[in-house]
mmCIF file of C-alpha atoms and ligand atoms in Angstrom:
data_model
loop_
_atom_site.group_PDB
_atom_site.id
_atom_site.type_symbol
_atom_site.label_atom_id
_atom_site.label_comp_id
_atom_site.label_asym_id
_atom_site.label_seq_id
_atom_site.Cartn_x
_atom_site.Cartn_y
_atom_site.Cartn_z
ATOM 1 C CA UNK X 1 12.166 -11.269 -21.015
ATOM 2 C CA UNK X 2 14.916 -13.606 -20.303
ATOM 3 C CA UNK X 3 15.349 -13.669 -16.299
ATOM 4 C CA UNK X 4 18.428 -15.094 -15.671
ATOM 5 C CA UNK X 5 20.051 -16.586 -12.366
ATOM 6 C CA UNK X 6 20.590 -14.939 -9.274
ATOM 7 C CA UNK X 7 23.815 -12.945 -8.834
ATOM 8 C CA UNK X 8 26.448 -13.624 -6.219
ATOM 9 C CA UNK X 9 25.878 -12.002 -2.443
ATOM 10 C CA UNK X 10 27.222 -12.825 0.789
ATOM 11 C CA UNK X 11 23.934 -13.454 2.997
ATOM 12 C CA UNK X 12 22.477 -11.989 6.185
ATOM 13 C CA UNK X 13 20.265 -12.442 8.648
ATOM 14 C CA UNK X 14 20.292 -10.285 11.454
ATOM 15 C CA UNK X 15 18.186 -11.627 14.755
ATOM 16 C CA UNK X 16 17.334 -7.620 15.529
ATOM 17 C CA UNK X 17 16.323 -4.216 14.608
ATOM 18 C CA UNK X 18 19.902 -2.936 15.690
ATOM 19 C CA UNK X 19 21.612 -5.480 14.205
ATOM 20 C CA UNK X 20 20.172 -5.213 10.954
ATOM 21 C CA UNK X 21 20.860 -1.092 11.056
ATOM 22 C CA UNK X 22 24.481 -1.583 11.633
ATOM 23 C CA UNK X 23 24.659 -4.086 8.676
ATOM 24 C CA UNK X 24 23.184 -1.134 6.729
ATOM 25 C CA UNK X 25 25.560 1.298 7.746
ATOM 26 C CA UNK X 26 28.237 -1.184 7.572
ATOM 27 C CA UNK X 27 27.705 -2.320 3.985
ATOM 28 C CA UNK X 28 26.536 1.513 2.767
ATOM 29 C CA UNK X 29 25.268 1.107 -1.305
ATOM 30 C CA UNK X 30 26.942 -2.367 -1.173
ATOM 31 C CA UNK X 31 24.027 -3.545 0.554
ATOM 32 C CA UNK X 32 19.573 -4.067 0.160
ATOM 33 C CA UNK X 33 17.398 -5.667 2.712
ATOM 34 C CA UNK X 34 14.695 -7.387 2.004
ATOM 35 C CA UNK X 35 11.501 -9.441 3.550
ATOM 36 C CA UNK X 36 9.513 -11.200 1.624
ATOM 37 C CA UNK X 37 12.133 -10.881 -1.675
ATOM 38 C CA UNK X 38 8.985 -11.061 -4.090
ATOM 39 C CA UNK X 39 10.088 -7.789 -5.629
ATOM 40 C CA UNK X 40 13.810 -7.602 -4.649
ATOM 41 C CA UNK X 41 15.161 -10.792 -6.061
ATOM 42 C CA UNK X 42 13.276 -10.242 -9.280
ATOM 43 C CA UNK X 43 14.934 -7.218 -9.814
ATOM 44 C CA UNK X 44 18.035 -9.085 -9.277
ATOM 45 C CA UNK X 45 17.402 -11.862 -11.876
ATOM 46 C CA UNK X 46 16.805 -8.853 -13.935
ATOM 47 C CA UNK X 47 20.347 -7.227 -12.890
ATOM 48 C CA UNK X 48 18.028 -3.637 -12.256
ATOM 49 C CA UNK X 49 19.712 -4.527 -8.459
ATOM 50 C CA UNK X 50 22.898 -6.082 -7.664
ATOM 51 C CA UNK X 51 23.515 -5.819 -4.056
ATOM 52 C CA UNK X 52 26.654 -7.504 -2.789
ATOM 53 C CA UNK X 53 25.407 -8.116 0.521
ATOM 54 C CA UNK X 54 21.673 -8.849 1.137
ATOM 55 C CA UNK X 55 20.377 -8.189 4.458
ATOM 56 C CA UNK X 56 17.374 -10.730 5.334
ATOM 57 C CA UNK X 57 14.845 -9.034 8.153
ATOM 58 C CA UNK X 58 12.489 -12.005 8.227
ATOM 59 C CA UNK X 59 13.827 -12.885 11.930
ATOM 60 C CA UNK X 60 13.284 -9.704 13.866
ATOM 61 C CA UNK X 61 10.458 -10.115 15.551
ATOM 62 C CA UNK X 62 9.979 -6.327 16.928
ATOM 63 C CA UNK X 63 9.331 -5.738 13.321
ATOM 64 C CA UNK X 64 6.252 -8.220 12.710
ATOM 65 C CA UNK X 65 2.358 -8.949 13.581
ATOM 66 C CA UNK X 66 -0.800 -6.371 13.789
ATOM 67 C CA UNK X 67 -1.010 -5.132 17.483
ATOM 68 C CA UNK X 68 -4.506 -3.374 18.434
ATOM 69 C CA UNK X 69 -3.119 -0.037 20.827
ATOM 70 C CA UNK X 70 -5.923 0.441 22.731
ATOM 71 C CA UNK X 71 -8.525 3.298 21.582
ATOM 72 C CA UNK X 72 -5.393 5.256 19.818
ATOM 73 C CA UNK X 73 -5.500 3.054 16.477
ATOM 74 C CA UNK X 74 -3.789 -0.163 14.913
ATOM 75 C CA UNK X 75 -0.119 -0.581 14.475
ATOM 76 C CA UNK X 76 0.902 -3.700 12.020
ATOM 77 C CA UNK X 77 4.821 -4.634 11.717
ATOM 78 C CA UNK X 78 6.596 -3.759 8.453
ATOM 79 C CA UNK X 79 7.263 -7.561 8.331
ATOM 80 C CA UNK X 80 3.873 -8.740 8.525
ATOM 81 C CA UNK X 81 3.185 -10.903 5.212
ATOM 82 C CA UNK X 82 0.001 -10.091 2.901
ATOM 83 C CA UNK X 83 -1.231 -13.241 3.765
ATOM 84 C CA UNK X 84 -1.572 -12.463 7.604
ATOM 85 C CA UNK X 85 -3.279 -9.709 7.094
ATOM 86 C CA UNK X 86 -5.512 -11.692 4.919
ATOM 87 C CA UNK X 87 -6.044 -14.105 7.265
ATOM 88 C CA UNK X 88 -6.411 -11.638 10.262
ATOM 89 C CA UNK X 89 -9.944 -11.233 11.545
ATOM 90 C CA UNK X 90 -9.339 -7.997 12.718
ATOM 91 C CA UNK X 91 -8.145 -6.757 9.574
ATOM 92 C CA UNK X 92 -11.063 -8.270 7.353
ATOM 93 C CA UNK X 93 -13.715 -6.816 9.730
ATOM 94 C CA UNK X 94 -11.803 -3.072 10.945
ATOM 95 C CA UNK X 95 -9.881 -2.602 8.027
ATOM 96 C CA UNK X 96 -12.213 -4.211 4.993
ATOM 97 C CA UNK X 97 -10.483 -1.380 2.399
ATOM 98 C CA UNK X 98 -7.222 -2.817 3.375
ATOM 99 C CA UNK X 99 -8.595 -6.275 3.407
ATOM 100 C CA UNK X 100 -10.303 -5.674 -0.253
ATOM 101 C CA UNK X 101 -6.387 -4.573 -1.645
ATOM 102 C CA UNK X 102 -4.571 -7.902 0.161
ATOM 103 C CA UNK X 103 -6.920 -9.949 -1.015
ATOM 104 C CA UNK X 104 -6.499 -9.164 -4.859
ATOM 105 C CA UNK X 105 -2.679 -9.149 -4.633
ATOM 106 C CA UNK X 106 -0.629 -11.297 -7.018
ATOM 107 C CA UNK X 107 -1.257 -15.371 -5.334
ATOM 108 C CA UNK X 108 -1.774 -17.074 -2.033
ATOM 109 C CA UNK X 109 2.268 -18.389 -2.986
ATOM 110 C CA UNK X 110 3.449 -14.291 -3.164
ATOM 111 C CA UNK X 111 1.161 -13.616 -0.035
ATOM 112 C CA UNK X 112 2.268 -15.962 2.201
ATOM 113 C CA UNK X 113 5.672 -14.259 1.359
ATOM 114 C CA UNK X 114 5.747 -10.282 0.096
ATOM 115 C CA UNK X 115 5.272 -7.872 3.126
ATOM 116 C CA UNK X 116 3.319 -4.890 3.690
ATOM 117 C CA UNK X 117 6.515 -2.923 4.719
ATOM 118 C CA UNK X 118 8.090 -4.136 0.881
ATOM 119 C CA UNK X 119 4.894 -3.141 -1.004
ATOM 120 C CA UNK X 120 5.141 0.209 0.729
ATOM 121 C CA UNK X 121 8.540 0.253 0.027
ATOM 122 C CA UNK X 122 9.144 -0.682 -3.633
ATOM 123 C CA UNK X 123 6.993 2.607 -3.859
ATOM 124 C CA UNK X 124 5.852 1.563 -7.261
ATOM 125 C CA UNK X 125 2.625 3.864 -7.905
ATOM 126 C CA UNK X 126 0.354 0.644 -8.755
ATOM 127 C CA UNK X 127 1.469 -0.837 -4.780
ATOM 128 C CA UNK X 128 -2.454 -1.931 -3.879
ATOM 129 C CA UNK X 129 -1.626 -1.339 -0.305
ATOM 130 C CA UNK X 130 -0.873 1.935 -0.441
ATOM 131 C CA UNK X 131 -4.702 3.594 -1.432
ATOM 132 C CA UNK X 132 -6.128 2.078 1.210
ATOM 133 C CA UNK X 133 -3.628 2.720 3.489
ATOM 134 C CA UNK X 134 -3.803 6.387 2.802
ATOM 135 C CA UNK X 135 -7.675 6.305 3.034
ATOM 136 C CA UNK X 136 -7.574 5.071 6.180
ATOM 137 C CA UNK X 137 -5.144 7.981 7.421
ATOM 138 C CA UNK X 138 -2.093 5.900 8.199
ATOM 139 C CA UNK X 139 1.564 6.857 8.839
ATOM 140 C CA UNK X 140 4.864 4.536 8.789
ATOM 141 C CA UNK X 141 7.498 4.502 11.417
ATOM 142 C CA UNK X 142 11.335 4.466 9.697
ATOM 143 C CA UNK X 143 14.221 3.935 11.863
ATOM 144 C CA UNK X 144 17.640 4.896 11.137
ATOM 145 C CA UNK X 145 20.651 5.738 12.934
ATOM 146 C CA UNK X 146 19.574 9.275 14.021
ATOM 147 C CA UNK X 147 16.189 7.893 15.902
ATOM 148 C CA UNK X 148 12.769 7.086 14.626
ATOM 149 C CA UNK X 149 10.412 8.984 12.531
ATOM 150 C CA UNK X 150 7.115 8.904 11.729
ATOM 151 C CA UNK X 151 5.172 10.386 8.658
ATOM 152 C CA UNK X 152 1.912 10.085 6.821
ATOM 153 C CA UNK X 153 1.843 7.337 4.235
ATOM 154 C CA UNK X 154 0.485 10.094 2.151
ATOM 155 C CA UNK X 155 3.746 12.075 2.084
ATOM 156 C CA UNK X 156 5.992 8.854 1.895
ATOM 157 C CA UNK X 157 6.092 8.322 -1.815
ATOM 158 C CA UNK X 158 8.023 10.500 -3.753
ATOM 159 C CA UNK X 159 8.245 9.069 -7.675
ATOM 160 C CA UNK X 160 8.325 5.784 -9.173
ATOM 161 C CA UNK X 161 10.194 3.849 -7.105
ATOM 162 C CA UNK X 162 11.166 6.772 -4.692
ATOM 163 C CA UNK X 163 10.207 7.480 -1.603
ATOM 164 C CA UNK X 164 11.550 9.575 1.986
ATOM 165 C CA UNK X 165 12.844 6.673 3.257
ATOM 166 C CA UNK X 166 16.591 7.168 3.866
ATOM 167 C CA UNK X 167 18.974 4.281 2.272
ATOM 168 C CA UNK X 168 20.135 3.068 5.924
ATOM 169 C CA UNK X 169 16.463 3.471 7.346
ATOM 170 C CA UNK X 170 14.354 0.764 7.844
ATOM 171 C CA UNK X 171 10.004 0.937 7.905
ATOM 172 C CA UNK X 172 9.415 -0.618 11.672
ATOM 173 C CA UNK X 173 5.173 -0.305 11.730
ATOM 174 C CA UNK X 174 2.568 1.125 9.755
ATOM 175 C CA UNK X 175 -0.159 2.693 11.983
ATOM 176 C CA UNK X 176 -3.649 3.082 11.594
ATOM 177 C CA UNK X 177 -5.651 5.654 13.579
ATOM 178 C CA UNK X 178 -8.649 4.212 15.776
ATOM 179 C CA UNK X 179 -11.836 4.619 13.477
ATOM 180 C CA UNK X 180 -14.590 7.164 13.989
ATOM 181 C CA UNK X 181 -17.852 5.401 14.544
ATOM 182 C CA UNK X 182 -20.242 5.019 11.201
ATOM 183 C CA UNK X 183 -16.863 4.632 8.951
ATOM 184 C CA UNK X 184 -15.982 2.185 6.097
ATOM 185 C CA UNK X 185 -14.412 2.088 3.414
ATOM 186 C CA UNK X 186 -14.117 -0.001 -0.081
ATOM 187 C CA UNK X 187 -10.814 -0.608 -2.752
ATOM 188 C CA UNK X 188 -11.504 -1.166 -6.120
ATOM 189 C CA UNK X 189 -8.684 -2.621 -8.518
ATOM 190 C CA UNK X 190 -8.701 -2.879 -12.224
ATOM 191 C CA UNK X 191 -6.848 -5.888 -14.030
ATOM 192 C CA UNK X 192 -6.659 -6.881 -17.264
ATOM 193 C CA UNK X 193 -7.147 -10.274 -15.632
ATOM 194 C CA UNK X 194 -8.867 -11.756 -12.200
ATOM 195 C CA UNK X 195 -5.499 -12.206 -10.660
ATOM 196 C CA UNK X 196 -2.321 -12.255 -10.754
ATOM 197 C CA UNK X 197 -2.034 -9.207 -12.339
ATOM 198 C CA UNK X 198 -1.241 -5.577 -11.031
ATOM 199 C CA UNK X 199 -3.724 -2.662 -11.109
ATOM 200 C CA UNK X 200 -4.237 -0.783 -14.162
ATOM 201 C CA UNK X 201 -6.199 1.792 -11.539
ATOM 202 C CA UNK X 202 -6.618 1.790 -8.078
ATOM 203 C CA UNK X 203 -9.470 3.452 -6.108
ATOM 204 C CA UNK X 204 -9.789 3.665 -2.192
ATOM 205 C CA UNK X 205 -13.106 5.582 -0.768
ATOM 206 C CA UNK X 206 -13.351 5.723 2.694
ATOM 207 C CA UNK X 207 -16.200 7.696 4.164
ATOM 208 C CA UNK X 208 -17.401 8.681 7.648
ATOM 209 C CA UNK X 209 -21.372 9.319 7.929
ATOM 210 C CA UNK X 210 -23.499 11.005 10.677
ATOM 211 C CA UNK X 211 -25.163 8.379 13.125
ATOM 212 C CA UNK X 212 -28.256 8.537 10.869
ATOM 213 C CA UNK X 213 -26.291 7.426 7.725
ATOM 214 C CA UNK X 214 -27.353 10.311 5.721
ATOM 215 C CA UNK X 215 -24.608 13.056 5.577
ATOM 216 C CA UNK X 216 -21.082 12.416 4.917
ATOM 217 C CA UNK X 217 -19.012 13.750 7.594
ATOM 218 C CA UNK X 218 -15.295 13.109 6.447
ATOM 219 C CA UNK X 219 -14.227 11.610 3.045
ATOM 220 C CA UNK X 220 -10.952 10.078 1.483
ATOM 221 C CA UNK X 221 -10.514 8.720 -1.424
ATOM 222 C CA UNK X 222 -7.215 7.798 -2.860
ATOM 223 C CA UNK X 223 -5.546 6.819 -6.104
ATOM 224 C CA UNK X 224 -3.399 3.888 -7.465
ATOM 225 C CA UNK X 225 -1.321 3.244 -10.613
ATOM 226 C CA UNK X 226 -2.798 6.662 -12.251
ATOM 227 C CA UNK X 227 -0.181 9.254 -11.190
ATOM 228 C CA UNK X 228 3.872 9.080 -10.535
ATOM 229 C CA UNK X 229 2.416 8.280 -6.907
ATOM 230 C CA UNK X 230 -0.305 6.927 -5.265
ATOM 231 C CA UNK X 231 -2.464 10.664 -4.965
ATOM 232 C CA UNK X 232 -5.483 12.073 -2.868
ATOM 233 C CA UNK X 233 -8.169 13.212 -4.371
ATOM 234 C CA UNK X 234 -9.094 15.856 -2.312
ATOM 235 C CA UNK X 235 -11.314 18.067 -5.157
ATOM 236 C CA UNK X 236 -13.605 14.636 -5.222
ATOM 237 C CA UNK X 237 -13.517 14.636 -1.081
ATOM 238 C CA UNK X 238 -14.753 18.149 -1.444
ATOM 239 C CA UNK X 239 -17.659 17.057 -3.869
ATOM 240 C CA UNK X 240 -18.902 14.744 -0.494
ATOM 241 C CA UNK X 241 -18.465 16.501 2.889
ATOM 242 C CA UNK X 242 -21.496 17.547 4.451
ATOM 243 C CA UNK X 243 -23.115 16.453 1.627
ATOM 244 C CA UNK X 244 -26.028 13.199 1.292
ATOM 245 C CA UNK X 245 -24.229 10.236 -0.557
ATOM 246 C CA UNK X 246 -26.332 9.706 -3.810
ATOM 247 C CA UNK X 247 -25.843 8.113 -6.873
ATOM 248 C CA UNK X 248 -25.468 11.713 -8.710
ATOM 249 C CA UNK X 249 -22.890 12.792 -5.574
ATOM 250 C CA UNK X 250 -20.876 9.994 -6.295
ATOM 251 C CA UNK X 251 -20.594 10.518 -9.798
ATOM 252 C CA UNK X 252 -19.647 13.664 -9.434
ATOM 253 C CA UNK X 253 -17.241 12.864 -7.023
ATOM 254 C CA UNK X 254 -16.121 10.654 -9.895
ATOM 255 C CA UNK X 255 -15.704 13.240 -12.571
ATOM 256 C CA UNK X 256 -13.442 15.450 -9.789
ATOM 257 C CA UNK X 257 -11.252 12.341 -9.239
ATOM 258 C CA UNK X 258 -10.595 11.985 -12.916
ATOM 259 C CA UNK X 259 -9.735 15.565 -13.210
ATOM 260 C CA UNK X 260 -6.584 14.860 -10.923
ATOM 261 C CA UNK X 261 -5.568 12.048 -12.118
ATOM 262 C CA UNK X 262 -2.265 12.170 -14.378
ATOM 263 C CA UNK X 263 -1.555 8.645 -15.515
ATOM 264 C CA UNK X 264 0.580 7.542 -18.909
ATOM 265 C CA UNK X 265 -0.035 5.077 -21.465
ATOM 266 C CA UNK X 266 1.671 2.093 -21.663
ATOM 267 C CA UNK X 267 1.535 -1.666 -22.911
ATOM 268 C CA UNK X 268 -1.175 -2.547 -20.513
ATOM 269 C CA UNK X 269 -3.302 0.266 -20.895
ATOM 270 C CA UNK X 270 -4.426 4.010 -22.764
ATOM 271 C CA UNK X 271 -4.348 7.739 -20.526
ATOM 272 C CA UNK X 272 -8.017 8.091 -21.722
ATOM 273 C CA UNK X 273 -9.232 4.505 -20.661
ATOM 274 C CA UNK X 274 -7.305 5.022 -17.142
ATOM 275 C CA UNK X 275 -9.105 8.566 -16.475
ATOM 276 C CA UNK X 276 -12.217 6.941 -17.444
ATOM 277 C CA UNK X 277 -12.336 4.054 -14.891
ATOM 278 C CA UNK X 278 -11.052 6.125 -12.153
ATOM 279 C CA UNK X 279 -14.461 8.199 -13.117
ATOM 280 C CA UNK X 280 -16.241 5.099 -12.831
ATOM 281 C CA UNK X 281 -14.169 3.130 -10.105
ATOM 282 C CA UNK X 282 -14.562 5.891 -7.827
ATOM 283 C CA UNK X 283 -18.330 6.415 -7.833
ATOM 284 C CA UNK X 284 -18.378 2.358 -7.354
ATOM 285 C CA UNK X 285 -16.241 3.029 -4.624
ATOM 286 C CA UNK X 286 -18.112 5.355 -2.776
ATOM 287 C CA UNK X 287 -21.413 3.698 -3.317
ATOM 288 C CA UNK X 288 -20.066 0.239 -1.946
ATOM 289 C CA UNK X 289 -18.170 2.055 1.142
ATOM 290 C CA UNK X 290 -21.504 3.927 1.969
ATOM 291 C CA UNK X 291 -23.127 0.505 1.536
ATOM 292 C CA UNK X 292 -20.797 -1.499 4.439
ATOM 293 C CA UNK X 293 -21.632 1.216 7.180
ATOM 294 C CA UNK X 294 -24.835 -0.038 7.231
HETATM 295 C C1 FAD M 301 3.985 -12.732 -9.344
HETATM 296 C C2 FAD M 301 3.904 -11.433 -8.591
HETATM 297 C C3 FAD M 301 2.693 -10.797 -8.467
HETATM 298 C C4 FAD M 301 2.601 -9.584 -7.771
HETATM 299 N N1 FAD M 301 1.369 -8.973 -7.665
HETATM 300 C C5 FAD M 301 1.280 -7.799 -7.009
HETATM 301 C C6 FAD M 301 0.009 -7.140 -6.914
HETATM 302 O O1 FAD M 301 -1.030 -7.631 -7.366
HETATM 303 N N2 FAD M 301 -0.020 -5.939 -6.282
HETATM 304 C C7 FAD M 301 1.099 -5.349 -5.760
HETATM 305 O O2 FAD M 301 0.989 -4.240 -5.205
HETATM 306 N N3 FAD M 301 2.306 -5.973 -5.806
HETATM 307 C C8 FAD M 301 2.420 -7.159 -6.415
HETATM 308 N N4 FAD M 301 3.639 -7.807 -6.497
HETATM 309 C C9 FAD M 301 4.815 -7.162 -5.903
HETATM 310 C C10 FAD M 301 5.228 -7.716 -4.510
HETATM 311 O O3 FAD M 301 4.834 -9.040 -4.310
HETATM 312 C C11 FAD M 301 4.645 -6.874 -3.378
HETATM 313 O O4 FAD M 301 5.028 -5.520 -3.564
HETATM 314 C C12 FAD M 301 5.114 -7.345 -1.996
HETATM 315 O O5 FAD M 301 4.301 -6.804 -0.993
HETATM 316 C C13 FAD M 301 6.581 -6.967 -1.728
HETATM 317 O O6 FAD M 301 6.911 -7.375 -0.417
HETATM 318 P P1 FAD M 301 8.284 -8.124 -0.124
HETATM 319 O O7 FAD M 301 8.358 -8.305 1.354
HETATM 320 O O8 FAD M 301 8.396 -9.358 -0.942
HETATM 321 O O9 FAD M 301 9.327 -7.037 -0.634
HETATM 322 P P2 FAD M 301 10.890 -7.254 -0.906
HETATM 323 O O10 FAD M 301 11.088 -7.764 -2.287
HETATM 324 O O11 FAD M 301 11.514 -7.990 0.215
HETATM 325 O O12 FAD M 301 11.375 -5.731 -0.829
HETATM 326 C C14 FAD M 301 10.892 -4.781 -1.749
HETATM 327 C C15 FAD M 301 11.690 -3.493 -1.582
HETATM 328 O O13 FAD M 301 11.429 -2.892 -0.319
HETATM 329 C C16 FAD M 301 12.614 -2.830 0.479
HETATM 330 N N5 FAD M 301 12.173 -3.229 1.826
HETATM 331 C C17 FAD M 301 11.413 -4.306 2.149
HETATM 332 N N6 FAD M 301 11.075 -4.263 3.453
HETATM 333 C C18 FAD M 301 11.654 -3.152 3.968
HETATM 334 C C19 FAD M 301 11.645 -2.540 5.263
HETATM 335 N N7 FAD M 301 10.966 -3.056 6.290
HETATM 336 N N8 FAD M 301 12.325 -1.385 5.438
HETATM 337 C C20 FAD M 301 12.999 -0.823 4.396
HETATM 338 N N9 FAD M 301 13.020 -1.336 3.137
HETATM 339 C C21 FAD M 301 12.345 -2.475 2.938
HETATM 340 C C22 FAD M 301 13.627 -3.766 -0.179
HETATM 341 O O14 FAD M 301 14.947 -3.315 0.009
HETATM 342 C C23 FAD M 301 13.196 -3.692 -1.636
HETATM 343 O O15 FAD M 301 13.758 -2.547 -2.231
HETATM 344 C C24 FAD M 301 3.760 -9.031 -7.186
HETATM 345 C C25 FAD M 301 4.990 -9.685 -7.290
HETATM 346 C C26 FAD M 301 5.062 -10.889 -7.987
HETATM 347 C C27 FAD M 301 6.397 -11.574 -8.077
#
C-alpha cells in the first residue's frame, strides 16, 4: 500500500501528567496522544487517524521507568520503551515471559521507540505484550479527569482495537504482582518470519510448582492473535492444577487451549493452522516454563 505523507497537526508536548489531561479534555476527538508513535503515525500516513492536535507524552516523567515496590509486586511506567525493558536486568531475570515477548518485537529501531503503555493500548489482539502480561496477573492504572483506576489487564481489551480505556484517560503504570516462590513462565510467538513480523499466535504459560517441583500449584496461560482479544485459557489451566507437569499433561493442556481459541483466516494465515499451533505452542510453553523453575 501506498503510505503517503503525514497530515497537518498542531504539536504538543506537555511536561506533566495534568498537563497532558487538560490537553485531552481541551482538544476532545480533535485530539490522540501518543509515545513512541510506532503505531499512531502509521495510521496517520494511512489517513485510518487524523488527529488535529497530537499530544506527545514522551516528557512526563511520572509516567516512565520499572520501579520494584517492595514485596507488593513491580510497577513499570506506561512510557517505558520495549527496549528498556529489554535491556532491564530485572525484567530479563523476574519477568523472563515478558522478557521472551519484548525481545521478539518488530526491531531494536521500533524498540528503542514503541512503549509498553502503546502496545497495550493499540489493543490489537496480536499486541505480544499483552499474554504475558496477563500470565503474570497484571493490572494497568488509567487516569482521567474523575481520578485513577485500576483494572486487570485481562479485562482491559475489549475488541480489535477497543479497549476500557476512556478517550480522555491516559494508562499511567502497568503493575505486576510480587511472584510466588517456584514460578516462571515462558512466551512463545509464531511468525511467518524470525523478525520483524507480528504473531500469527501467541502463547504465555506461566506456572507456579510446589517447593519439590512436582505438582503444579497455580497455572495461566494466555492467548495472542487467536481471538478478537488476547483470551485466558482457563479450561487448559484446569487440565494442570494440582496436577504433575508431564509431557501427556501438557498436551492435553494443549488440546483444551485450542478448544477456546476463536481466531479467523486471513492473508497471513488459515483458522485450522492457528488452532493447531496454539495446540502445539502451548504444550511447548508449559514444558519450557516448567523447565526455568528449575
Ligand atoms: C515495523 C513495525 C514492527 C512492529 N512489530 C510489532 C511486533 O512484533 N509486536 C507488536 O505487538 N507490535 C509491533 N508493532 C507495533 C508497535 O510498535 C507496538 O505496538 C508499540 O509498542 C507501540 O508503542 P508506541 O509507544 O509506539 O505507541 P503509539 O503509536 O505512540 O500509540 C499507540 C496507540 O496507543 C495510544 N497510547 C499510547 N500511549 C498511551 C498512554 N500512555 N495512554 C493512553 N493511550 C496511549 C495512542 O493514542 C495510540 O492510539 C510494530 C510496529 C512497526 C512499525
Amino acid at each position: 500500500m501506498f503510505i503517503k505523507r503525514l497530515p497537518d497537526f498542531e504539536h504538543h508536548a506537555p511536561a506533566s501528567l495534568s498537563e497532558a489531561l487538560g490537553l485531552l479534555s481541551k482538544y476532545g476527538e480533535k485530539a490522540a496522544v501518543y509515545a513512541g508513535g510506532t503505531d499512531l503515525l502509521v495510521s496517520m500516513k494511512k489517513r485510518e487517524k487524523t488527529p488535529e492536535h497530537l499530544i506527545d507524552l514522551k516528557k512526563i516523567g511520572e509516567m516512565k521507568g520499572i520501579h520494584p515496590d517492595g514485596n507488593k509486586g513491580i510497577r513499570i511506567g506506561a512510557l517505558t520503551t520495549l527496549g528498556e525493558l529489554e535491556r532491564s536486568v530485572l525484567v530479563r531475570e523476574k519477568l523472563a515471559i515478558l522478557w521472551d515477548a519484548v525481545t521478539l518485537m518488530a526491531s531494536p529501531q521500533v524498540r528503542s521507540l514503541g512503549t509498553l503503555g502503546g502496545n497495550l493500548c493499540s489493543a490489537v489482539p496480536s499486541a505480544d505484550t499483552a499474554p504475558p502480561l496477563i500470565a503474570l496477573g497484571a493490572s494497568v492504572k488509567m487516569v482521567g479527569p474523575g481520578g485513577e483506576r485500576e483494572v486487570l489487564l485481562e479485562t482491559f481489551f475489549r475488541g480489535p482495537k477497543e479497549s476500557v480505556l476512556e478517550k480522555d484517560n491516559l494508562m499511567k503504570e502497568i503493575f505486576i504482582p510480587q511472584l510466588a516462590d517456584f514460578t516462571s513462565g515462558k512466551y512463545i510467538k509464531l511468525m511467518r518470519r524470525e523478525a520483524l513480523d507480528l504473531a500469527l499466535v501467541g502463547v504465555a504459560a506461566f506456572l507456579t510448582m510446589d517447593s519439590k517441583g512436582k505438582i503444579c500449584k497455580a497455572a495461566r496461560i494466555a492467548l495472542g492473535a487467536v481471538a478478537p482479544t488476547p483470551i485466558r485459557a482457563f479450561q487448559a489451566e484446569e487440565v494442570l492444577i494440582n496436577q504433575e507437569i508431564t509431557e501427556a499433561r501438557a498436551a492435553e493442556a494443549g488440546k483444551a487451549a485450542s478448544v477456546v481459541c476463536r481466531p479467523i483466516s486471513d492473508i497471513r494465515s488459515s483458522l485450522a493452522y492457528r488452532c493447531s499451533m496454539v495446540e502445539v505452542l502451548t504444550k511447548r510453553a508449559i514444558m519450557e516454563a516448567h523447565r526455568r523453575i528449575h
